[in-house]
Coordinates of C-alpha atoms and ligand atoms in Angstrom, one line a residue:
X1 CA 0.0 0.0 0.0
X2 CA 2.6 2.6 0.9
X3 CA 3.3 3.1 -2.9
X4 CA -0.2 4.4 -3.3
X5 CA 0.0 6.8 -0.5
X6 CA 3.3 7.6 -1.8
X7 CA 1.9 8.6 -5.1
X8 CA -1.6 10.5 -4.0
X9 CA 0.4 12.1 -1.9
X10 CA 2.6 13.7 -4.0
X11 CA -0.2 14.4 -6.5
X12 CA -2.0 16.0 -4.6
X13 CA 0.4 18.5 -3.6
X14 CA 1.5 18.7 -7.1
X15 CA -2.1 19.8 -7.4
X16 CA -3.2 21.6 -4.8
X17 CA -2.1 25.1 -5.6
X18 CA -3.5 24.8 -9.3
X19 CA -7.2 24.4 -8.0
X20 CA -8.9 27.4 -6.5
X21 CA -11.9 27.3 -4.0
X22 CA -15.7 28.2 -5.6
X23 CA -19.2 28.2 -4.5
X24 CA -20.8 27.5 -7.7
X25 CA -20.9 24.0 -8.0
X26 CA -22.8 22.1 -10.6
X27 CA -25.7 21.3 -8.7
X28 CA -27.9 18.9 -10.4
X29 CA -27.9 15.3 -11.3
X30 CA -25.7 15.5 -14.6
X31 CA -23.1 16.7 -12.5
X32 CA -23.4 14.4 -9.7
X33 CA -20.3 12.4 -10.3
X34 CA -18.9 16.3 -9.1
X35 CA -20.5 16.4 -5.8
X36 CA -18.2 17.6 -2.6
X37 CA -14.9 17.8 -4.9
X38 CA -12.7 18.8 -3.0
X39 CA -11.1 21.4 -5.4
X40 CA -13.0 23.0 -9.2
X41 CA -10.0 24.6 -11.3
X42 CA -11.3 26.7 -14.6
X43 CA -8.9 25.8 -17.2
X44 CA -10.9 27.9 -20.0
X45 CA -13.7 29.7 -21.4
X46 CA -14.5 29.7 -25.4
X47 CA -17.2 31.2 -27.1
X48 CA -19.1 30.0 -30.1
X49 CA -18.5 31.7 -33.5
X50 CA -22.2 30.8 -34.3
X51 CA -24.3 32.0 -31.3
X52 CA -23.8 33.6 -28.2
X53 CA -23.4 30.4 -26.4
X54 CA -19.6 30.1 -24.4
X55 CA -18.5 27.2 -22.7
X56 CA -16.7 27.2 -19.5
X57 CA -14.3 23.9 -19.0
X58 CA -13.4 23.1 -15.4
X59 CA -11.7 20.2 -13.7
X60 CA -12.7 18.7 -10.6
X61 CA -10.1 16.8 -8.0
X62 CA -12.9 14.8 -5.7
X63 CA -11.9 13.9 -2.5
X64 CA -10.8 10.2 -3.7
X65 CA -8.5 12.2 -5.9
X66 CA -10.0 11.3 -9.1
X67 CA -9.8 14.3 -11.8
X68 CA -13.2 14.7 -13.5
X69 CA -12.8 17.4 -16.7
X70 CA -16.2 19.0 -17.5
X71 CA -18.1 21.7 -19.5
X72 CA -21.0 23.8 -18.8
X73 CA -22.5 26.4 -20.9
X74 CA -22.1 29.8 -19.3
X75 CA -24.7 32.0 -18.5
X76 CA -27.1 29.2 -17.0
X77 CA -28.9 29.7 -14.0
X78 CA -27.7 27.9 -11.1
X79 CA -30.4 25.6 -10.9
X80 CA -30.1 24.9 -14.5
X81 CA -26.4 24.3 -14.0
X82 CA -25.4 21.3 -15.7
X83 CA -22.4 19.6 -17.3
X84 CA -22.4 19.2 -21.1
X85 CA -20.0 16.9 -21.4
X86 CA -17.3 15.1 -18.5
X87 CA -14.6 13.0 -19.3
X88 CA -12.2 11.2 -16.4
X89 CA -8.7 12.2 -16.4
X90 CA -5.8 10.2 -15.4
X91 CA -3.2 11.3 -13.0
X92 CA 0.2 10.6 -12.8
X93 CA 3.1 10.9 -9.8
X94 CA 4.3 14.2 -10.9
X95 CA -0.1 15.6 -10.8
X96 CA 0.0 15.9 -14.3
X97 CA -3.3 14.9 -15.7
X98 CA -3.9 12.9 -19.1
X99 CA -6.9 12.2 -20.7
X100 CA -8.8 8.8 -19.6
X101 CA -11.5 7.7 -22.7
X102 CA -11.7 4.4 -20.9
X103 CA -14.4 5.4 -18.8
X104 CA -17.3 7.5 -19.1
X105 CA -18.8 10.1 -16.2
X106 CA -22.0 10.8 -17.5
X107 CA -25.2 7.9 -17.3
X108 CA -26.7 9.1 -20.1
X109 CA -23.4 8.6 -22.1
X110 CA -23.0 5.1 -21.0
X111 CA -26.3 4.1 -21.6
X112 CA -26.0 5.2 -25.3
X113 CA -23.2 3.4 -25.8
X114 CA -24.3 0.1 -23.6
X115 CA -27.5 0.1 -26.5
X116 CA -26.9 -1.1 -29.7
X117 CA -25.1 -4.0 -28.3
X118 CA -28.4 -4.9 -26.0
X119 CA -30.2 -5.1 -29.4
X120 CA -27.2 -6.5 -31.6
X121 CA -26.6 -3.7 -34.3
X122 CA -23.0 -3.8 -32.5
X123 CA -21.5 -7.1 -31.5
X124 CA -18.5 -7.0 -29.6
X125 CA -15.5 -7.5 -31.4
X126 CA -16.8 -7.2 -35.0
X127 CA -16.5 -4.3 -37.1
X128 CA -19.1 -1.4 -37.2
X129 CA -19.9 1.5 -38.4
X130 CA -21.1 4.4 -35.8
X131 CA -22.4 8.2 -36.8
X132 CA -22.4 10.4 -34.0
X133 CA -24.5 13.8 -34.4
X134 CA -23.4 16.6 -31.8
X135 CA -20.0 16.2 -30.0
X136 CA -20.0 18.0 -27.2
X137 CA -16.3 16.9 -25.8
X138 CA -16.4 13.9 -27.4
X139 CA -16.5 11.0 -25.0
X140 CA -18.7 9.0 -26.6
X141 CA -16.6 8.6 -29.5
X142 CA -13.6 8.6 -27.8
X143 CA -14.6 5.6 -25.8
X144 CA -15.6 3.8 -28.6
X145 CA -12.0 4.7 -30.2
X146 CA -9.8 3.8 -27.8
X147 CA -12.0 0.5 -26.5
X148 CA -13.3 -0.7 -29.7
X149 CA -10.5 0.1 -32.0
X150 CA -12.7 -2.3 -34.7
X151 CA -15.5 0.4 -35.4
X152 CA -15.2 3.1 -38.0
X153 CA -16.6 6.4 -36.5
X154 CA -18.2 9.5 -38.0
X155 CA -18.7 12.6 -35.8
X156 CA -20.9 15.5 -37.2
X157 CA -20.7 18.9 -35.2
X158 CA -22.5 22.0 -36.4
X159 CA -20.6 24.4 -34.8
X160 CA -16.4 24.8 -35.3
X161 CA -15.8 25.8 -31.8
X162 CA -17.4 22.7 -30.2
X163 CA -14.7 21.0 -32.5
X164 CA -12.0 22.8 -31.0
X165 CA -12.8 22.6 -27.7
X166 CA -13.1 18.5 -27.6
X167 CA -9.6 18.5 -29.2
X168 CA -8.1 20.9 -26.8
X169 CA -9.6 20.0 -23.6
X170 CA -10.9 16.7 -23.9
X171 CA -9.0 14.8 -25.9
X172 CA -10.7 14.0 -29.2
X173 CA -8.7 13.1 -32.2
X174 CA -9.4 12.7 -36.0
X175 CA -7.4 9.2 -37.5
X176 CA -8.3 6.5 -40.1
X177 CA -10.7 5.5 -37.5
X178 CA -12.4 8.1 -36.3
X179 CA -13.5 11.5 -38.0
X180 CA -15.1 14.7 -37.4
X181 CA -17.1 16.4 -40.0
X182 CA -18.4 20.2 -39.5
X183 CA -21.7 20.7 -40.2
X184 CA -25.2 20.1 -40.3
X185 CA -26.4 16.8 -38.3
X186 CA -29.9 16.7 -40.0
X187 CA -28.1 17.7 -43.7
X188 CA -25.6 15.3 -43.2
X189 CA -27.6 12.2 -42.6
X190 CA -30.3 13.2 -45.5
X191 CA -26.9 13.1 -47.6
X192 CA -25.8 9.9 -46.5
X193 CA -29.2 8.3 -46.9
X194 CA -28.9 9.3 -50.2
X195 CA -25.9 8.3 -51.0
X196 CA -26.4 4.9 -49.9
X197 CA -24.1 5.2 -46.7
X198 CA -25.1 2.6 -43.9
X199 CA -24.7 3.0 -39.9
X200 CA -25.1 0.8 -37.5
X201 CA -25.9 3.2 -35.2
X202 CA -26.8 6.7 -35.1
X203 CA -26.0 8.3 -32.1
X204 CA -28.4 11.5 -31.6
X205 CA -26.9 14.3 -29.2
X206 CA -28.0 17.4 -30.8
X207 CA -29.7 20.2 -28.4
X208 CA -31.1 23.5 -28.7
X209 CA -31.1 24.8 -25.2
X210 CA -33.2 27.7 -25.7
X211 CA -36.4 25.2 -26.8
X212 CA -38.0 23.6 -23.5
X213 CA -40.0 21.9 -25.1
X214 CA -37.9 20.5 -28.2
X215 CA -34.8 20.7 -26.3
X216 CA -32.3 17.4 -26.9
X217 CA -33.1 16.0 -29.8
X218 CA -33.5 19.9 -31.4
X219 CA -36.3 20.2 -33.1
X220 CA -34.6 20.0 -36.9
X221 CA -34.9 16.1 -36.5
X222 CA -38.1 15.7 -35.9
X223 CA -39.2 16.9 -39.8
X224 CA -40.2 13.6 -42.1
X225 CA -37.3 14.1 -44.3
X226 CA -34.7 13.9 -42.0
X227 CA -36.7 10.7 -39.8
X228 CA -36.6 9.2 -43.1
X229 CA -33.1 9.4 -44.0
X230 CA -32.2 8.3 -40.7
X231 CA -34.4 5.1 -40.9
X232 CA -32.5 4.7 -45.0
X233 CA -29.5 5.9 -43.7
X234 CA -29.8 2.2 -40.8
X235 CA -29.0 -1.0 -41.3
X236 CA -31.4 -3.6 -40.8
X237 CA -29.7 -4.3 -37.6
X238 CA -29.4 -0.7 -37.2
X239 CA -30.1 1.7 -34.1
X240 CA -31.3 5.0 -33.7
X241 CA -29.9 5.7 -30.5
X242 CA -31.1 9.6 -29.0
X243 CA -30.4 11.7 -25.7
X244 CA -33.8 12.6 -24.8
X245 CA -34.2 15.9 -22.5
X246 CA -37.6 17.5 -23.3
X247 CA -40.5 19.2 -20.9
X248 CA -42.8 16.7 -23.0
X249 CA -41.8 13.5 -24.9
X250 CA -45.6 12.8 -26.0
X251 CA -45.0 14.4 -29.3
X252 CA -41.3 12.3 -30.0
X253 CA -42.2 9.1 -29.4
X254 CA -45.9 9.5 -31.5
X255 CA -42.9 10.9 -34.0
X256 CA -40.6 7.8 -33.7
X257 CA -43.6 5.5 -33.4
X258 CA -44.2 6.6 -37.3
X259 CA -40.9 5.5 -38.7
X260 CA -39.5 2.6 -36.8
X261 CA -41.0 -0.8 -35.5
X262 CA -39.8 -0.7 -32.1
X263 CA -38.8 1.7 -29.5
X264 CA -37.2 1.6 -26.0
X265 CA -36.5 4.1 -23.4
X266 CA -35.0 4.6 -20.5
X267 CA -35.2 7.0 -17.6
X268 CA -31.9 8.2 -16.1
X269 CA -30.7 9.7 -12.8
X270 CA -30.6 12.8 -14.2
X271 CA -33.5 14.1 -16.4
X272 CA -32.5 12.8 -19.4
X273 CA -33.9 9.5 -21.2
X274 CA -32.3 7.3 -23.8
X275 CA -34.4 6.2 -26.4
X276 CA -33.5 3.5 -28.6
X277 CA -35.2 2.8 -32.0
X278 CA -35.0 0.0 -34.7
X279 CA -36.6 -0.9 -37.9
X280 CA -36.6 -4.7 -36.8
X281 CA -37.7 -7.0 -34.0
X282 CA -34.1 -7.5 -31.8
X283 CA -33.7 -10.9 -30.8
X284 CA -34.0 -12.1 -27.8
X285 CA -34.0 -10.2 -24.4
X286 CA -32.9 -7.0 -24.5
X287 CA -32.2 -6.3 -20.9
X288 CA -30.5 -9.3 -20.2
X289 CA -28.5 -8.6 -23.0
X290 CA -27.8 -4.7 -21.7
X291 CA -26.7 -6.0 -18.5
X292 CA -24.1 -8.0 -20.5
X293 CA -23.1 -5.6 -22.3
X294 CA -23.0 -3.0 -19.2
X295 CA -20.6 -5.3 -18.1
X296 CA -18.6 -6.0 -20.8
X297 CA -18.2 -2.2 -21.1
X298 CA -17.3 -1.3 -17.3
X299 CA -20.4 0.5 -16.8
X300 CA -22.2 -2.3 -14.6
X301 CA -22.6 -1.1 -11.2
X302 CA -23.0 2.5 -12.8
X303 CA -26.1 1.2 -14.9
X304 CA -27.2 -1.0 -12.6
X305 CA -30.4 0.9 -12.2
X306 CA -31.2 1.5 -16.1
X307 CA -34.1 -0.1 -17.1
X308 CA -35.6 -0.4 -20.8
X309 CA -39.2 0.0 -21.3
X310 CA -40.5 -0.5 -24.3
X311 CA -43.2 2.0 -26.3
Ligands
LIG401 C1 -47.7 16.7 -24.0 O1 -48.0 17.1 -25.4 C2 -49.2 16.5 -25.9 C3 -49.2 16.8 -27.4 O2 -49.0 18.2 -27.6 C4 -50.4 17.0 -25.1 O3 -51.6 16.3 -25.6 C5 -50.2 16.6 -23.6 O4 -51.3 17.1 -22.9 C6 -48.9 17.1 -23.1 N1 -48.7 16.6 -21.8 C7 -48.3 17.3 -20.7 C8 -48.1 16.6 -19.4 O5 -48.2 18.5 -20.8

């Protein structure tokens, strides 16, 4: 043991004078794996070249001196406060801190990527094909990189300084496996339906945080052409896999019910859900096969709660 102490110890002195005190913690459920740190250091703040949105990054030492790196939008009301996007950072002897994409902070994150293995458009091991739409810092993707170095990922981000920000501060990185594409999520995938291109999954992560009511997915993706081309744009097997946070989901799921022959979601911690659509009947037990996967990922005690209801 006395290595361990050896090494906290020293990182967190390392550490220490980097972190400043502040009272304005994130204080709702997204952020709850940043409750009681110890220490919140603001590393930046950039602003968005599209809207007057800017986006503070902070880092969090918690008192079991793990390093949680996070996001908010600025300008939110406290009780609104929320992170956008976490990822766990690694910390070495001398407290310097490197990016960790081999966990995942945020439920809602973990549960979209537990998904299309509980219904088989991903099977572990094989080769796949993922779109994501919205980045935020990237830690879906990222995890899928560096875990799943068999699947072929597609990122599409509308705005350039979302972009930026994942590869400064959280890590994310273009290669022959993994690309980011600026633009429109809803253009894109109309495109690619055309085109003939085939997912299995399409990761769904695009808000408009000024709509209560059409909030996460924004309200672009709920018009027929663009349900279409994301149905075309599936594999058989395929998933439609979506962040849900909305004052009213009545309207969405009558929406999804149009286009695809089954739907699942599920209710997080936090407010949001995580809906999960296919064109085709998955085999067998879906839950039993999330809680497999939820393993196979690392995420089982965090999911353990997650339950998929079907609608
Ligand atoms: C949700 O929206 C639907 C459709 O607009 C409406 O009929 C329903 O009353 C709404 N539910 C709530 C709880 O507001």
């Amino acid at each position: 043991m006395w290595w361990i102490l050896a090494l906290f110890s020293s990182a967190v002195a390392a550490v220490h004078p980097a972190f400043a005190r502040q009272d304005d913690l994130p204080n709702t459920a997204e952020a709850d794996h940043l409750n009681h740190p110890t220490k919140l250091q603001e590393l930046d703040v950039m602003c968005s070249r599209l809207s007057d949105d800017c986006y503070v990054i902070k880092q969090a030492l918690k008192k079991d001196f793990q390093v949680v790196r996070f996001m908010e939008q600025q300008g939110y009301s406290k009780s609104k406060y929320h992170a956008i996007s976490a990822i766990n950072m690694k910390m070495d002897s001398s407290g310097n801190v490197k990016f960790n994409h081999g966990s995942i902070t945020i439920d809602y994150i973990a549960t979209m990527i537990a998904a299309p293995y509980m219904t088989g458009a991903l099977e572990f091991g094989r080769p796949g094909h993922v779109l994501r739409i919205g980045l935020g810092g990237g830690s879906l993707d990222m995890f899928l990189h560096s875990q799943q170095p068999q699947l072929r990922i597609t990122v599409v981000e509308l705005d350039p300084t979302m972009v930026e920000l994942a590869k400064k501060w959280f890590g994310a990185v273009d290669d022959e496996r993994r690309r980011t594409v600026i633009g429109d999520g809803a253009d894109f995938v109309v495109k690619a339906a055309r085109e003939g291109t085939k997912f299995d999954v399409i990761a769904l992560d695009a808000c408009n945080s000024a709509d209560e009511m059409f909030k996460c997915p924004a309200r672009a993706f709920y018009d027929r052409e663009t349900m279409e081309s994301v149905k075309e744009a599936l594999t058989d097997t395929g998933i439609l896999v979506i962040n849900v946070l909305s004052s009213n989901n009545t309207i969405l799921y009558s929406t999804l019910r149009q286009y695809f022959a089954v739907c699942f979601s599920a209710q997080m911690q936090s407010q949001n859900q995580v809906t999960a659509c296919m064109k085709n009947e998955p085999e067998g037990s879906v839950m039993k096969a999330f809680r497999k996967a939820s393993k196979m990922l690392g995420f089982d005690s965090q999911l353990a709660y997650v339950n998929f209801v079907r609608f």
